[in-house]
Short mmCIF file of C-alpha atoms (C1' of nucleotides) in Angstrom, two decimals:
data_model
loop_
_atom_site.label_atom_id
_atom_site.label_comp_id
_atom_site.label_asym_id
_atom_site.label_seq_id
_atom_site.Cartn_x
_atom_site.Cartn_y
_atom_site.Cartn_z
CA MET H 9 -23.51 55.37 -15.78
CA ILE H 10 -23.13 53.40 -19.02
CA GLU H 11 -19.34 53.56 -18.83
CA SER H 12 -19.41 51.77 -15.51
CA GLU H 13 -21.70 49.09 -16.91
CA VAL H 14 -19.36 48.44 -19.82
CA PHE H 15 -16.27 48.28 -17.62
CA ARG H 16 -18.06 46.08 -15.10
CA ALA H 17 -19.28 43.76 -17.85
CA LEU H 18 -15.75 43.39 -19.18
CA ALA H 19 -14.18 42.93 -15.75
CA ASP H 20 -15.19 39.26 -15.60
CA PRO H 21 -12.95 36.93 -17.62
CA THR H 22 -15.72 34.43 -18.40
CA ARG H 23 -17.89 37.24 -19.67
CA ARG H 24 -15.09 38.58 -21.85
CA ALA H 25 -14.64 35.09 -23.29
CA VAL H 26 -18.38 34.87 -23.99
CA LEU H 27 -18.23 38.22 -25.76
CA GLU H 28 -15.28 37.10 -27.86
CA ARG H 29 -17.20 34.00 -28.92
CA VAL H 30 -20.27 35.91 -30.09
CA ALA H 31 -18.00 38.47 -31.72
CA ALA H 32 -16.61 35.78 -34.00
CA ARG H 33 -20.09 34.74 -35.07
CA GLU H 34 -23.69 34.68 -33.94
CA MET H 35 -24.36 31.79 -31.62
CA SER H 36 -27.20 30.21 -29.66
CA VAL H 37 -27.07 29.98 -25.88
CA GLY H 38 -26.73 26.22 -26.07
CA GLU H 39 -23.77 26.28 -28.42
CA LEU H 40 -22.19 29.01 -26.34
CA LYS H 41 -22.66 26.93 -23.21
CA SER H 42 -20.81 24.00 -24.78
CA HIS H 43 -17.62 26.06 -24.77
CA PHE H 44 -17.67 26.83 -21.07
CA ALA H 45 -17.56 24.92 -17.82
CA VAL H 46 -20.48 26.73 -16.24
CA SER H 47 -24.21 26.06 -16.14
CA GLN H 48 -26.71 27.28 -18.72
CA PRO H 49 -28.23 29.84 -16.31
CA ALA H 50 -24.76 31.27 -15.73
CA ILE H 51 -24.38 31.80 -19.48
CA SER H 52 -27.81 33.42 -19.71
CA GLN H 53 -26.89 35.72 -16.83
CA HIS H 54 -23.62 36.73 -18.47
CA LEU H 55 -25.48 37.42 -21.71
CA ALA H 56 -28.01 39.55 -19.83
CA ALA H 57 -25.16 41.58 -18.32
CA LEU H 58 -23.51 42.03 -21.73
CA LYS H 59 -26.84 43.02 -23.25
CA GLY H 60 -27.48 45.50 -20.47
CA ALA H 61 -24.13 47.09 -21.23
CA GLY H 62 -25.00 47.26 -24.92
CA LEU H 63 -22.23 44.86 -25.87
CA VAL H 64 -24.39 42.17 -27.43
CA ALA H 65 -27.66 42.01 -29.35
CA GLU H 66 -30.21 39.23 -29.35
CA ARG H 67 -32.19 37.65 -32.15
CA ARG H 68 -35.07 35.38 -31.20
CA GLU H 69 -36.02 32.50 -33.44
CA GLY H 70 -38.56 30.05 -32.11
CA ARG H 71 -37.22 28.57 -28.93
CA PHE H 72 -33.68 29.57 -29.77
CA ALA H 73 -31.98 32.81 -28.81
CA TYR H 74 -29.06 33.86 -30.96
CA TYR H 75 -26.58 36.38 -29.64
CA ARG H 76 -24.02 38.46 -31.48
CA ALA H 77 -21.62 41.21 -30.41
CA ASP H 78 -22.70 44.77 -31.01
CA PRO H 79 -19.78 46.85 -32.39
CA LYS H 80 -21.21 50.07 -30.98
CA GLY H 81 -21.01 48.57 -27.50
CA ILE H 82 -17.38 49.40 -26.87
CA ALA H 83 -17.80 53.01 -28.00
CA PRO H 84 -18.33 54.26 -24.40
CA LEU H 85 -15.08 52.58 -23.43
CA LEU H 86 -13.15 54.16 -26.29
CA SER H 87 -14.65 57.58 -25.76
CA TRP H 88 -13.72 57.39 -22.10
CA VAL H 89 -10.13 56.70 -23.13
CA LYS H 90 -10.36 59.65 -25.45
CA ARG H 91 -11.63 61.92 -22.69
CA TYR H 92 -9.00 60.52 -20.36
CA ARG H 93 -6.37 61.67 -22.81
CA ALA H 94 -7.81 65.18 -22.63
CA PHE H 95 -6.85 65.25 -18.95
CA TRP H 96 -3.38 64.10 -19.74
CA PRO H 97 -1.55 66.95 -21.44
CA GLU H 98 2.03 65.91 -20.72
CA ARG H 99 1.80 62.34 -21.82
CA ILE H 100 -0.33 62.52 -24.94
CA GLU H 101 2.49 61.55 -27.21
CA LYS H 102 3.24 58.30 -25.43
CA LEU H 103 -0.41 57.33 -25.48
CA LYS H 104 -0.71 58.24 -29.13
CA ASP H 105 2.03 55.72 -29.80
CA VAL H 106 0.09 53.03 -28.00
CA LEU H 107 -2.98 53.82 -30.10
CA LYS H 108 -0.95 53.89 -33.30
CA GLY H 109 0.18 50.38 -32.55
CA MET H 110 -3.47 49.35 -32.73
CA ASP H 111 -3.90 50.37 -36.35
CA PRO H 112 -1.76 47.97 -38.36
CA MET F 16 -5.34 38.32 -15.03
CA ILE F 17 -4.08 41.88 -15.46
CA GLU F 18 -6.84 42.72 -17.95
CA SER F 19 -9.45 41.91 -15.34
CA GLU F 20 -7.68 44.07 -12.80
CA VAL F 21 -7.65 47.05 -15.16
CA PHE F 22 -11.31 46.65 -16.10
CA ARG F 23 -12.29 46.15 -12.46
CA ALA F 24 -10.31 49.22 -11.41
CA LEU F 25 -12.06 51.33 -14.04
CA ALA F 26 -15.51 49.96 -13.28
CA ASP F 27 -15.93 52.22 -10.25
CA PRO F 28 -16.87 55.82 -11.11
CA THR F 29 -15.12 57.33 -8.09
CA ARG F 30 -11.95 55.48 -9.01
CA ARG F 31 -12.15 56.69 -12.61
CA ALA F 32 -12.52 60.23 -11.31
CA VAL F 33 -9.48 59.77 -9.06
CA LEU F 34 -7.50 58.50 -12.02
CA GLU F 35 -8.54 61.47 -14.14
CA ARG F 36 -7.36 63.82 -11.40
CA VAL F 37 -3.90 62.29 -11.12
CA ALA F 38 -3.73 62.14 -14.91
CA ALA F 39 -4.02 65.92 -15.09
CA ARG F 40 -1.15 66.33 -12.65
CA GLU F 41 0.66 64.62 -9.81
CA MET F 42 -1.17 65.07 -6.54
CA SER F 43 -0.86 64.17 -2.87
CA VAL F 44 -3.47 62.01 -1.17
CA GLY F 45 -4.64 64.96 0.91
CA GLU F 46 -5.24 67.22 -2.06
CA LEU F 47 -6.91 64.39 -3.91
CA LYS F 48 -9.19 63.79 -0.96
CA SER F 49 -10.31 67.44 -0.98
CA HIS F 50 -12.00 66.85 -4.33
CA PHE F 51 -14.14 63.94 -3.19
CA ALA F 52 -16.86 63.32 -0.65
CA VAL F 53 -15.32 60.16 0.76
CA SER F 54 -12.94 59.51 3.64
CA GLN F 55 -9.14 59.54 3.36
CA PRO F 56 -8.91 55.75 3.76
CA ALA F 57 -11.33 55.34 0.88
CA ILE F 58 -9.04 57.44 -1.31
CA SER F 59 -6.00 55.42 -0.22
CA GLN F 60 -7.85 52.21 -1.02
CA HIS F 61 -8.83 53.45 -4.47
CA LEU F 62 -5.22 54.44 -5.10
CA ALA F 63 -4.05 51.02 -4.00
CA ALA F 64 -6.45 49.41 -6.47
CA LEU F 65 -5.30 51.69 -9.28
CA LYS F 66 -1.69 50.98 -8.42
CA GLY F 67 -2.34 47.24 -8.37
CA ALA F 68 -3.76 47.54 -11.87
CA GLY F 69 -0.70 49.49 -12.99
CA LEU F 70 -2.73 52.61 -13.68
CA VAL F 71 -0.94 54.93 -11.27
CA ALA F 72 2.57 55.30 -9.88
CA GLU F 73 3.59 56.57 -6.48
CA ARG F 74 6.35 58.92 -5.41
CA ARG F 75 7.15 59.14 -1.72
CA GLU F 76 8.49 62.36 -0.26
CA GLY F 77 8.73 62.59 3.50
CA ARG F 78 5.33 61.95 4.94
CA PHE F 79 3.63 62.84 1.67
CA ALA F 80 2.69 60.39 -1.06
CA TYR F 81 2.32 61.80 -4.53
CA TYR F 82 0.41 59.87 -7.16
CA ARG F 83 0.36 60.25 -10.91
CA ALA F 84 -1.24 58.29 -13.73
CA ASP F 85 0.92 55.77 -15.54
CA PRO F 86 0.34 55.99 -19.32
CA LYS F 87 1.33 52.37 -19.81
CA GLY F 88 -1.48 51.29 -17.49
CA ILE F 89 -4.20 51.35 -20.10
CA ALA F 90 -2.17 49.32 -22.57
CA PRO F 91 -3.76 46.00 -21.46
CA LEU F 92 -7.17 47.52 -22.08
CA LEU F 93 -6.23 48.71 -25.56
CA SER F 94 -4.54 45.49 -26.50
CA TRP F 95 -7.61 43.59 -25.40
CA VAL F 96 -9.69 45.75 -27.75
CA LYS F 97 -7.18 44.98 -30.45
CA ARG F 98 -7.43 41.26 -29.86
CA TYR F 99 -11.22 41.57 -29.67
CA ARG F 100 -11.15 43.06 -33.15
CA ALA F 101 -9.28 40.00 -34.39
CA PHE F 102 -12.30 37.89 -33.48
CA TRP F 103 -14.59 40.23 -35.31
CA PRO F 104 -14.04 39.75 -39.02
CA GLU F 105 -17.31 41.13 -40.35
CA ARG F 106 -17.43 44.37 -38.48
CA ILE F 107 -13.84 45.52 -38.47
CA GLU F 108 -14.51 48.53 -40.62
CA LYS F 109 -17.07 50.04 -38.30
CA LEU F 110 -14.76 49.57 -35.35
CA LYS F 111 -11.85 51.02 -37.26
CA ASP F 112 -13.93 54.14 -37.74
CA VAL F 113 -14.48 54.40 -34.01
CA LEU F 114 -10.77 54.10 -33.42
CA LYS F 115 -9.98 56.61 -36.14
CA GLY F 116 -12.18 59.09 -34.36
CA MET F 117 -9.78 58.84 -31.45
CA ASP F 118 -6.82 60.17 -33.40
CA PRO F 119 -7.63 63.79 -34.16
"C1'" DT M 29 -51.90 16.35 -26.51
"C1'" DC M 30 -48.02 15.94 -24.43
"C1'" DA M 31 -43.18 15.07 -23.70
"C1'" DA M 32 -38.80 16.91 -24.77
"C1'" DC M 33 -36.24 20.94 -25.55
"C1'" DA M 34 -34.15 25.90 -25.31
"C1'" DT M 35 -33.92 29.54 -22.58
"C1'" DA M 36 -35.10 32.67 -18.77
"C1'" DT M 37 -36.09 33.62 -14.05
"C1'" DA M 38 -36.09 32.63 -8.94
"C1'" DA M 39 -33.87 31.66 -4.84
"C1'" DG M 40 -29.94 30.56 -2.20
"C1'" DT M 41 -24.85 30.85 -1.11
"C1'" DA M 42 -20.09 32.19 -0.82
"C1'" DC M 43 -17.20 35.66 -1.73
"C1'" DA M 44 -15.72 40.41 -3.34
"C1'" DC M 45 -16.23 45.31 -2.92
"C1'" DA M 46 -16.85 50.12 -1.44
"C1'" DC M 47 -17.29 52.30 2.25
"C1'" DT M 48 -16.90 53.53 7.37
"C1'" DT M 49 -14.36 54.32 12.06
"C1'" DA M 50 -10.38 53.16 14.70
"C1'" DT M 51 -5.65 52.62 15.01
"C1'" DG M 52 -0.74 52.36 13.60
"C1'" DC M 53 3.48 54.60 12.01
"C1'" DA M 54 6.72 57.54 10.25
"C1'" DA M 55 8.05 62.41 9.45
"C1'" DA M 56 7.68 67.25 10.54
"C1'" DA M 57 6.74 70.98 13.80
"C1'" DG M 58 6.52 72.93 18.31
"C1'" DC L 5 10.71 64.81 23.53
"C1'" DT L 6 5.95 65.46 22.55
"C1'" DT L 7 2.39 66.64 19.48
"C1'" DT L 8 0.57 67.09 15.12
"C1'" DT L 9 0.30 65.78 10.38
"C1'" DG L 10 -0.13 62.60 6.25
"C1'" DC L 11 -1.01 58.40 4.96
"C1'" DA L 12 -1.73 53.31 5.33
"C1'" DT L 13 -3.74 49.38 7.42
"C1'" DA L 14 -7.21 46.81 10.26
"C1'" DA L 15 -11.69 45.54 11.19
"C1'" DG L 16 -16.54 45.83 10.59
"C1'" DT L 17 -20.81 46.48 7.64
"C1'" DG L 18 -24.08 46.56 3.95
"C1'" DT L 19 -24.43 45.71 -0.92
"C1'" DG L 20 -23.13 43.47 -5.25
"C1'" DT L 21 -21.57 39.53 -7.91
"C1'" DA L 22 -20.87 34.93 -9.90
"C1'" DC L 23 -22.27 30.90 -9.38
"C1'" DT L 24 -25.46 26.92 -8.18
"C1'" DT L 25 -30.05 24.08 -8.29
"C1'" DA L 26 -34.88 24.37 -8.98
"C1'" DT L 27 -38.62 26.01 -11.52
"C1'" DA L 28 -41.25 28.64 -14.98
"C1'" DT L 29 -42.26 29.86 -19.97
"C1'" DG L 30 -42.65 29.20 -24.49
"C1'" DT L 31 -41.72 26.08 -28.78
"C1'" DT L 32 -41.18 22.01 -31.35
"C1'" DG L 33 -41.86 17.19 -32.56
"C1'" DA L 34 -43.91 12.43 -31.68
#
DNA sequence: TCAACATATAAGTACACACTTATGCAAAAG
DNA sequence: CTTTTGCATAAGTGTGTACTTATATGTTGA
């Protein structure tokens, strides 16, 4: 299930931090690595997990690999929330308020 | 980190299904169990994980334990998405569209 | 051509997780 | 009181995960 992959990818704090970095701007693995206290293979493995979940995209240029966040990647997460709301008749209003707070 | 706990809780498909059940209406552990092909302890363990993440609340009545979804539980998830957007200057519009689609 | 570089993959390890069966414990039923 | 019921906890097991070091693959520059 793709939903599970997205949630699992986001469950790790390092991986979320990696995603936030490449969401700000495209970045090579090496530059990405410089921001974290883990080995280069660890970064590559996190990127592979994020890519598998559809959260990042890769651009290859010579020996460099540039990664960037893919906006469509969190769609499964948001549509799950949406479906979740469908099962939640009594409390829709409260949740609507939470969502409203997200649209400044 | 509470965000990690929420994402980890939602990463398991059985646990998401349990959450959806108790989101529809309050339910005892026994009734909940009848909808799944796992043992009663497994259900209790899933509920404990969901409760630890703040996604469900418990009401005790005699020897029965009734669980219901807690609407505030997904707030950490949504506020993470919100913060994620802040790191995402170029693609905000696309993401805004996704979020708009959630408010019918 | 070949040494340095950027990244990916392989293999190993320690720990977390999703389940199971067995047992504990309190409340209801008899 | 004793038994049954509803649920939680304990303990064990196989699988997954997040990391490491070591190595492989492809690319650039001397």
